[in-house]
mmCIF file of C-alpha atoms and ligand atoms in Angstrom:
data_model
loop_
_atom_site.group_PDB
_atom_site.id
_atom_site.type_symbol
_atom_site.label_atom_id
_atom_site.label_comp_id
_atom_site.label_asym_id
_atom_site.label_seq_id
_atom_site.Cartn_x
_atom_site.Cartn_y
_atom_site.Cartn_z
ATOM 1 C CA MET A 1 -32.760 -31.535 -1.010
ATOM 2 C CA ASN A 2 -32.108 -35.239 -0.832
ATOM 3 C CA LEU A 3 -29.487 -36.182 -3.437
ATOM 4 C CA ASP A 4 -31.143 -39.445 -4.488
ATOM 5 C CA ARG A 5 -34.472 -37.684 -5.041
ATOM 6 C CA LEU A 6 -32.748 -34.954 -7.028
ATOM 7 C CA LYS A 7 -30.934 -37.491 -9.166
ATOM 8 C CA LYS A 8 -34.183 -39.332 -9.871
ATOM 9 C CA GLU A 9 -36.054 -36.135 -10.643
ATOM 10 C CA LYS A 10 -33.398 -35.068 -13.176
ATOM 11 C CA ASN A 11 -32.777 -38.629 -14.410
ATOM 12 C CA ALA A 12 -29.072 -38.140 -13.746
ATOM 13 C CA VAL A 13 -26.044 -40.312 -13.120
ATOM 14 C CA ILE A 14 -22.950 -39.231 -11.164
ATOM 15 C CA LEU A 15 -19.566 -40.321 -12.534
ATOM 16 C CA ALA A 16 -16.602 -39.619 -10.283
ATOM 17 C CA HIS A 17 -12.873 -40.040 -10.688
ATOM 18 C CA ASN A 18 -10.844 -41.965 -8.121
ATOM 19 C CA TYR A 19 -9.091 -38.714 -7.079
ATOM 20 C CA GLN A 20 -12.281 -36.989 -5.944
ATOM 21 C CA LEU A 21 -12.926 -35.931 -2.356
ATOM 22 C CA PRO A 22 -14.416 -38.629 -0.085
ATOM 23 C CA GLU A 23 -17.747 -36.731 0.058
ATOM 24 C CA ILE A 24 -18.023 -37.138 -3.733
ATOM 25 C CA GLN A 25 -16.724 -40.714 -3.899
ATOM 26 C CA ASP A 26 -19.368 -41.715 -1.356
ATOM 27 C CA VAL A 27 -22.283 -40.565 -3.525
ATOM 28 C CA ALA A 28 -20.992 -41.531 -6.985
ATOM 29 C CA ASP A 29 -22.911 -44.040 -9.094
ATOM 30 C CA TYR A 30 -19.692 -44.939 -10.893
ATOM 31 C CA LEU A 31 -16.248 -44.398 -9.480
ATOM 32 C CA GLY A 32 -13.228 -45.128 -11.628
ATOM 33 C CA ASP A 33 -10.249 -44.111 -13.702
ATOM 34 C CA SER A 34 -10.565 -42.225 -16.991
ATOM 35 C CA LEU A 35 -11.125 -45.398 -18.993
ATOM 36 C CA ALA A 36 -13.872 -46.673 -16.689
ATOM 37 C CA LEU A 37 -15.573 -43.260 -16.679
ATOM 38 C CA ALA A 38 -15.492 -43.085 -20.486
ATOM 39 C CA GLN A 39 -16.999 -46.571 -20.654
ATOM 40 C CA SER A 40 -19.731 -45.655 -18.143
ATOM 41 C CA ALA A 41 -20.499 -42.424 -20.036
ATOM 42 C CA SER A 42 -20.994 -44.352 -23.266
ATOM 43 C CA LYS A 43 -23.363 -46.868 -21.651
ATOM 44 C CA THR A 44 -25.608 -44.755 -19.448
ATOM 45 C CA ASP A 45 -29.244 -44.255 -20.455
ATOM 46 C CA THR A 46 -29.946 -41.275 -18.188
ATOM 47 C CA ASP A 47 -30.716 -37.800 -19.577
ATOM 48 C CA VAL A 48 -28.043 -36.098 -17.484
ATOM 49 C CA ILE A 49 -24.424 -37.011 -16.733
ATOM 50 C CA VAL A 50 -22.715 -35.201 -13.874
ATOM 51 C CA VAL A 51 -18.958 -35.600 -14.144
ATOM 52 C CA CYS A 52 -17.036 -35.136 -10.918
ATOM 53 C CA GLY A 53 -13.522 -34.797 -12.221
ATOM 54 C CA VAL A 54 -11.784 -32.314 -14.507
ATOM 55 C CA ASP A 55 -12.733 -30.662 -17.810
ATOM 56 C CA PHE A 56 -11.436 -33.264 -20.259
ATOM 57 C CA MET A 57 -13.430 -35.995 -18.514
ATOM 58 C CA ALA A 58 -16.657 -34.049 -18.927
ATOM 59 C CA GLU A 59 -15.802 -33.331 -22.573
ATOM 60 C CA THR A 60 -15.160 -37.035 -23.163
ATOM 61 C CA ALA A 61 -18.563 -37.866 -21.656
ATOM 62 C CA LEU A 62 -20.234 -35.370 -24.013
ATOM 63 C CA ILE A 63 -18.346 -36.687 -27.043
ATOM 64 C CA LEU A 64 -19.577 -40.197 -26.250
ATOM 65 C CA SER A 65 -23.117 -39.091 -25.359
ATOM 66 C CA PRO A 66 -23.726 -35.949 -27.431
ATOM 67 C CA ASP A 67 -27.505 -36.038 -26.923
ATOM 68 C CA LYS A 68 -27.239 -35.864 -23.154
ATOM 69 C CA VAL A 69 -26.828 -32.948 -20.801
ATOM 70 C CA VAL A 70 -23.301 -33.147 -19.375
ATOM 71 C CA VAL A 71 -22.431 -30.985 -16.403
ATOM 72 C CA LEU A 72 -19.169 -30.391 -14.548
ATOM 73 C CA PRO A 73 -19.921 -28.964 -11.068
ATOM 74 C CA ASP A 74 -17.017 -26.493 -11.312
ATOM 75 C CA LEU A 75 -15.786 -25.332 -14.726
ATOM 76 C CA ALA A 76 -12.574 -24.158 -13.089
ATOM 77 C CA ALA A 77 -11.574 -27.799 -12.530
ATOM 78 C CA THR A 78 -9.157 -28.054 -15.433
ATOM 79 C CA CYS A 79 -6.231 -30.401 -15.995
ATOM 80 C CA PRO A 80 -2.987 -28.430 -16.453
ATOM 81 C CA MET A 81 -1.432 -31.301 -18.391
ATOM 82 C CA ALA A 82 -4.282 -31.277 -20.937
ATOM 83 C CA ALA A 83 -3.667 -27.549 -21.431
ATOM 84 C CA MET A 84 -0.024 -28.274 -22.362
ATOM 85 C CA ALA A 85 -1.023 -29.682 -25.765
ATOM 86 C CA THR A 86 -2.124 -27.120 -28.356
ATOM 87 C CA PRO A 87 -3.691 -27.889 -31.757
ATOM 88 C CA GLU A 88 -1.216 -25.607 -33.574
ATOM 89 C CA LYS A 89 1.807 -27.422 -32.203
ATOM 90 C CA LEU A 90 0.264 -30.827 -32.853
ATOM 91 C CA LYS A 91 -0.465 -29.884 -36.474
ATOM 92 C CA ARG A 92 3.176 -28.803 -36.800
ATOM 93 C CA MET A 93 4.421 -32.081 -35.369
ATOM 94 C CA LYS A 94 2.191 -34.063 -37.705
ATOM 95 C CA ASN A 95 3.687 -32.178 -40.667
ATOM 96 C CA GLU A 96 7.202 -32.864 -39.404
ATOM 97 C CA HIS A 97 6.458 -36.601 -39.021
ATOM 98 C CA PRO A 98 4.089 -37.453 -41.881
ATOM 99 C CA ASN A 99 4.433 -41.224 -41.361
ATOM 100 C CA ALA A 100 3.672 -41.120 -37.650
ATOM 101 C CA ARG A 101 0.310 -41.835 -36.029
ATOM 102 C CA VAL A 102 -0.937 -39.669 -33.186
ATOM 103 C CA VAL A 103 -1.873 -41.355 -29.912
ATOM 104 C CA SER A 104 -3.360 -38.897 -27.489
ATOM 105 C CA TYR A 105 -3.912 -39.543 -23.843
ATOM 106 C CA VAL A 106 -7.533 -38.897 -22.774
ATOM 107 C CA ASN A 107 -6.045 -36.099 -20.672
ATOM 108 C CA THR A 108 -6.292 -33.747 -23.651
ATOM 109 C CA THR A 109 -8.793 -31.209 -24.926
ATOM 110 C CA ALA A 110 -11.485 -32.282 -27.384
ATOM 111 C CA GLU A 111 -9.647 -30.352 -30.118
ATOM 112 C CA ILE A 112 -6.509 -32.446 -29.614
ATOM 113 C CA LYS A 113 -8.537 -35.661 -29.658
ATOM 114 C CA ALA A 114 -10.129 -34.533 -32.915
ATOM 115 C CA LEU A 115 -6.635 -34.306 -34.453
ATOM 116 C CA SER A 116 -5.571 -37.736 -33.144
ATOM 117 C CA ASP A 117 -5.713 -41.215 -34.644
ATOM 118 C CA VAL A 118 -6.509 -42.978 -31.401
ATOM 119 C CA CYS A 119 -6.757 -42.092 -27.710
ATOM 120 C CA CYS A 120 -5.433 -44.029 -24.748
ATOM 121 C CA THR A 121 -5.570 -43.961 -20.971
ATOM 122 C CA SER A 122 -2.907 -45.040 -18.519
ATOM 123 C CA ALA A 123 -4.790 -48.363 -18.309
ATOM 124 C CA ASN A 124 -4.320 -49.230 -21.981
ATOM 125 C CA ALA A 125 -1.573 -46.990 -23.416
ATOM 126 C CA VAL A 126 0.835 -49.856 -24.129
ATOM 127 C CA ASN A 127 -1.822 -51.939 -25.867
ATOM 128 C CA VAL A 128 -3.050 -48.978 -27.905
ATOM 129 C CA VAL A 129 0.426 -48.144 -29.204
ATOM 130 C CA LYS A 130 1.232 -51.778 -29.936
ATOM 131 C CA SER A 131 -2.018 -52.172 -31.862
ATOM 132 C CA LEU A 132 -0.744 -49.700 -34.475
ATOM 133 C CA PRO A 133 1.397 -50.922 -37.388
ATOM 134 C CA GLU A 134 3.243 -47.593 -37.782
ATOM 135 C CA LYS A 135 6.882 -47.410 -36.701
ATOM 136 C CA GLU A 136 6.574 -43.855 -35.383
ATOM 137 C CA ILE A 137 4.067 -42.652 -32.812
ATOM 138 C CA ILE A 138 3.516 -39.068 -31.705
ATOM 139 C CA PHE A 139 2.482 -39.465 -28.069
ATOM 140 C CA VAL A 140 0.587 -36.512 -26.579
ATOM 141 C CA PRO A 141 0.934 -34.974 -23.970
ATOM 142 C CA ASP A 142 2.402 -36.958 -21.040
ATOM 143 C CA MET A 143 6.120 -37.459 -21.480
ATOM 144 C CA ASN A 144 6.448 -39.895 -18.582
ATOM 145 C CA LEU A 145 3.641 -42.131 -19.834
ATOM 146 C CA GLY A 146 5.240 -42.003 -23.285
ATOM 147 C CA LYS A 147 8.594 -43.066 -21.821
ATOM 148 C CA TYR A 148 6.857 -45.884 -19.949
ATOM 149 C CA VAL A 149 5.202 -47.115 -23.160
ATOM 150 C CA GLN A 150 8.601 -46.989 -24.897
ATOM 151 C CA ARG A 151 9.812 -49.740 -22.523
ATOM 152 C CA PHE A 152 7.405 -52.191 -24.182
ATOM 153 C CA THR A 153 7.719 -51.435 -27.885
ATOM 154 C CA SER A 154 10.356 -50.998 -30.579
ATOM 155 C CA GLN A 155 8.197 -48.359 -32.260
ATOM 156 C CA LYS A 156 9.701 -44.895 -31.975
ATOM 157 C CA ILE A 157 7.742 -42.829 -29.473
ATOM 158 C CA ILE A 158 7.954 -39.123 -30.278
ATOM 159 C CA LEU A 159 7.415 -37.442 -26.939
ATOM 160 C CA TRP A 160 5.508 -34.262 -26.165
ATOM 161 C CA PRO A 161 7.032 -32.214 -23.337
ATOM 162 C CA GLY A 162 3.933 -32.407 -21.100
ATOM 163 C CA TYR A 163 3.584 -33.744 -17.583
ATOM 164 C CA CYS A 164 1.219 -34.133 -14.652
ATOM 165 C CA TYR A 165 2.646 -32.002 -11.851
ATOM 166 C CA VAL A 166 1.112 -34.278 -9.215
ATOM 167 C CA HIS A 167 2.932 -37.383 -10.427
ATOM 168 C CA ARG A 168 6.075 -35.541 -11.531
ATOM 169 C CA ASP A 169 6.484 -34.301 -7.956
ATOM 170 C CA ILE A 170 6.499 -37.801 -6.472
ATOM 171 C CA LYS A 171 10.165 -38.454 -5.719
ATOM 172 C CA LYS A 172 12.105 -41.703 -5.658
ATOM 173 C CA GLU A 173 13.410 -40.767 -2.175
ATOM 174 C CA GLN A 174 9.834 -40.568 -0.837
ATOM 175 C CA ILE A 175 9.090 -44.089 -2.064
ATOM 176 C CA ILE A 176 12.354 -45.439 -0.668
ATOM 177 C CA LYS A 177 11.666 -43.809 2.696
ATOM 178 C CA LEU A 178 8.155 -45.317 2.826
ATOM 179 C CA LYS A 179 9.575 -48.715 1.901
ATOM 180 C CA LYS A 180 12.136 -48.515 4.732
ATOM 181 C CA MET A 181 9.287 -47.803 7.144
ATOM 182 C CA HIS A 182 7.024 -50.550 5.735
ATOM 183 C CA GLN A 183 9.296 -53.276 4.459
ATOM 184 C CA ASP A 184 6.542 -55.773 3.611
ATOM 185 C CA ALA A 185 4.568 -53.307 1.546
ATOM 186 C CA GLU A 186 4.179 -53.699 -2.208
ATOM 187 C CA ILE A 187 4.977 -50.560 -4.179
ATOM 188 C CA LEU A 188 2.329 -49.550 -6.740
ATOM 189 C CA VAL A 189 2.934 -46.438 -8.836
ATOM 190 C CA HIS A 190 1.169 -44.654 -11.662
ATOM 191 C CA PRO A 191 2.853 -44.517 -15.100
ATOM 192 C CA GLU A 192 2.688 -40.694 -15.072
ATOM 193 C CA CYS A 193 5.493 -40.861 -12.466
ATOM 194 C CA SER A 194 9.104 -40.283 -13.499
ATOM 195 C CA PRO A 195 11.158 -43.241 -14.807
ATOM 196 C CA GLU A 196 13.219 -43.205 -11.549
ATOM 197 C CA VAL A 197 10.052 -43.663 -9.479
ATOM 198 C CA ILE A 198 8.757 -46.340 -11.845
ATOM 199 C CA ASP A 199 12.035 -48.215 -11.376
ATOM 200 C CA THR A 200 11.362 -48.484 -7.637
ATOM 201 C CA ALA A 201 7.925 -50.052 -8.134
ATOM 202 C CA ASP A 202 6.742 -53.625 -7.860
ATOM 203 C CA PHE A 203 3.795 -52.810 -10.123
ATOM 204 C CA VAL A 204 2.846 -49.933 -12.431
ATOM 205 C CA TYR A 205 -0.879 -49.382 -12.805
ATOM 206 C CA SER A 206 -3.610 -46.891 -13.622
ATOM 207 C CA THR A 207 -5.769 -46.151 -10.584
ATOM 208 C CA GLY A 208 -8.271 -48.771 -11.775
ATOM 209 C CA GLY A 209 -5.443 -51.298 -11.985
ATOM 210 C CA MET A 210 -4.335 -50.428 -8.439
ATOM 211 C CA VAL A 211 -7.882 -51.020 -7.164
ATOM 212 C CA GLU A 212 -8.003 -54.456 -8.816
ATOM 213 C CA HIS A 213 -4.505 -55.384 -7.660
ATOM 214 C CA ALA A 214 -5.063 -54.362 -4.032
ATOM 215 C CA LYS A 215 -8.135 -56.591 -3.876
ATOM 216 C CA LYS A 216 -6.420 -59.653 -5.336
ATOM 217 C CA SER A 217 -2.965 -59.379 -3.778
ATOM 218 C CA ASN A 218 -1.996 -61.470 -0.774
ATOM 219 C CA SER A 219 -0.014 -58.535 0.537
ATOM 220 C CA LYS A 220 -1.532 -56.616 3.436
ATOM 221 C CA GLU A 221 0.374 -53.385 2.913
ATOM 222 C CA PHE A 222 0.851 -51.112 -0.078
ATOM 223 C CA ILE A 223 2.767 -47.940 -0.896
ATOM 224 C CA ILE A 224 0.613 -45.953 -3.328
ATOM 225 C CA GLY A 225 2.411 -43.612 -5.733
ATOM 226 C CA THR A 226 -0.460 -41.575 -7.117
ATOM 227 C CA GLU A 227 -2.906 -38.831 -6.086
ATOM 228 C CA GLU A 228 -3.929 -39.346 -2.468
ATOM 229 C CA GLY A 229 -7.711 -39.528 -3.211
ATOM 230 C CA LEU A 230 -7.288 -43.102 -4.379
ATOM 231 C CA CYS A 231 -6.222 -44.202 -0.885
ATOM 232 C CA TYR A 232 -9.671 -43.303 0.474
ATOM 233 C CA ARG A 233 -11.248 -45.792 -1.941
ATOM 234 C CA LEU A 234 -8.558 -48.422 -1.345
ATOM 235 C CA LYS A 235 -8.990 -48.241 2.437
ATOM 236 C CA LYS A 236 -12.784 -48.336 2.187
ATOM 237 C CA GLU A 237 -12.773 -51.390 -0.084
ATOM 238 C CA ASN A 238 -9.986 -53.224 1.772
ATOM 239 C CA PRO A 239 -10.493 -52.493 5.478
ATOM 240 C CA ASP A 240 -8.102 -55.278 6.488
ATOM 241 C CA LYS A 241 -5.206 -53.831 4.453
ATOM 242 C CA LYS A 242 -2.950 -50.810 4.914
ATOM 243 C CA PHE A 243 -2.181 -48.143 2.314
ATOM 244 C CA TYR A 244 0.652 -45.636 2.610
ATOM 245 C CA SER A 245 0.226 -42.533 0.466
ATOM 246 C CA THR A 246 2.827 -40.158 -0.957
ATOM 247 C CA ASN A 247 0.259 -37.473 0.032
ATOM 248 C CA SER A 248 0.234 -36.063 -3.488
ATOM 249 C CA VAL A 249 -2.735 -33.773 -4.141
ATOM 250 C CA CYS A 250 -4.304 -32.576 -7.400
ATOM 251 C CA SER A 251 -5.888 -29.261 -6.475
ATOM 252 C CA GLU A 252 -8.013 -29.324 -9.644
ATOM 253 C CA MET A 253 -9.673 -32.593 -8.706
ATOM 254 C CA LYS A 254 -10.451 -31.230 -5.250
ATOM 255 C CA LYS A 255 -12.410 -28.276 -6.643
ATOM 256 C CA ILE A 256 -15.555 -30.411 -6.867
ATOM 257 C CA THR A 257 -17.390 -30.307 -3.539
ATOM 258 C CA PHE A 258 -20.667 -31.826 -2.391
ATOM 259 C CA GLU A 259 -22.323 -28.374 -2.400
ATOM 260 C CA LYS A 260 -21.236 -27.730 -5.984
ATOM 261 C CA LEU A 261 -22.475 -31.177 -7.001
ATOM 262 C CA VAL A 262 -25.932 -30.513 -5.529
ATOM 263 C CA HIS A 263 -26.093 -27.051 -7.110
ATOM 264 C CA SER A 264 -25.137 -28.487 -10.443
ATOM 265 C CA LEU A 265 -27.867 -31.141 -10.244
ATOM 266 C CA GLU A 266 -30.450 -28.552 -9.248
ATOM 267 C CA THR A 267 -29.576 -26.133 -12.055
ATOM 268 C CA LEU A 268 -28.035 -28.514 -14.641
ATOM 269 C CA LYS A 269 -25.157 -26.029 -14.843
ATOM 270 C CA PRO A 270 -22.332 -25.481 -15.640
ATOM 271 C CA ARG A 271 -23.091 -27.375 -18.821
ATOM 272 C CA ILE A 272 -20.410 -28.625 -21.190
ATOM 273 C CA ASN A 273 -20.791 -27.660 -24.838
ATOM 274 C CA LEU A 274 -18.600 -28.434 -27.834
ATOM 275 C CA PRO A 275 -18.937 -27.691 -31.559
ATOM 276 C CA ASP A 276 -20.605 -30.570 -33.491
ATOM 277 C CA LYS A 277 -17.600 -30.985 -35.783
ATOM 278 C CA ILE A 278 -15.213 -31.422 -32.841
ATOM 279 C CA ILE A 279 -17.571 -33.964 -31.252
ATOM 280 C CA GLU A 280 -17.733 -35.897 -34.503
ATOM 281 C CA ASP A 281 -13.967 -35.881 -35.108
ATOM 282 C CA ALA A 282 -13.041 -36.649 -31.500
ATOM 283 C CA ARG A 283 -15.435 -39.589 -31.133
ATOM 284 C CA GLU A 284 -13.628 -41.993 -33.461
ATOM 285 C CA PRO A 285 -10.249 -41.961 -31.636
ATOM 286 C CA ILE A 286 -12.021 -42.475 -28.298
ATOM 287 C CA GLU A 287 -14.166 -45.309 -29.613
ATOM 288 C CA LYS A 288 -11.113 -46.970 -31.177
ATOM 289 C CA MET A 289 -9.429 -46.838 -27.778
ATOM 290 C CA MET A 290 -12.389 -48.394 -26.003
ATOM 291 C CA LYS A 291 -12.246 -51.422 -28.284
ATOM 292 C CA ILE A 292 -8.654 -52.081 -27.211
ATOM 293 C CA GLY A 293 -8.134 -53.984 -23.962
ATOM 294 C CA LYS A 294 -6.417 -52.856 -20.819
ATOM 295 C CA ARG A 295 -2.853 -53.456 -19.878
HETATM 296 S S1 LIG B 301 -3.861 -35.597 -11.412
HETATM 297 FE FE1 LIG B 301 -2.552 -34.759 -13.023
HETATM 298 S S2 LIG B 301 -3.415 -35.514 -14.919
HETATM 299 FE FE2 LIG B 301 -4.987 -35.780 -13.342
HETATM 300 S S3 LIG B 301 -6.199 -33.906 -13.469
HETATM 301 FE FE3 LIG B 301 -4.638 -33.549 -11.902
HETATM 302 S S4 LIG B 301 -2.974 -32.557 -13.062
HETATM 303 FE FE4 LIG B 301 -4.320 -33.502 -14.592
#
């Protein structure tokens, strides 16, 4: 069946993350980073939201639009970093640091968000932390993003030992090698990368920030230190520029295929469900985050 007809028939919108396969990026109504997808999910007036990404993104869409049908074309698409933060451990940490506020990355389960004071994405983490008056911040779960935020604030960032394996595996030597091969290229890396990789960069951005920067920059060549799916979008939107990838792949993001997307639109399955109480408690920290600007 024709995808546009199917979308119209179901009154559905397709939100896709920048790391999705080209076949998904090409048919998405909104393509973006986690912050942009959360914003789109909160604004859409369709009955159905199809999230092409990983589990926490679909949960976030449901939390922001609890009356809609939210589907994730493959329930097995789960973020391993989100799974590294458990409610029990977070409750323990909160007890150990009673004066600290909890900032949780959107890459967390709905249960973790429900226990947090405010959420953040890689696009606004620094601004979110700085917006809080508390001197101590429990930052969950990405250690590298927490260390990056620490560079910009005197508040004490209490780190969680979580990481994104895709960005952790990008090595400084890879970036240096690419730079030797392409000396005029600007180096853009994601803040989930290690501090050593961040130190090699000209700019540190979320994927949305990289998209904006690549458009505006006078440079014609870029080394991109993030999941390789973003380079498809960058090349498509900037055909006169060159992008050199670290060839890092998130196998979870690649689980969503065009066939699964169509099947999910036809059947409105697999559907995301969450308990009402979790939806209620998790919404406030996400909404607080969305009011805070990007960095
Ligand atoms: S790229 Fe990293 S943070 Fe994003 S879904 Fe994959 S493992 Fe999780």
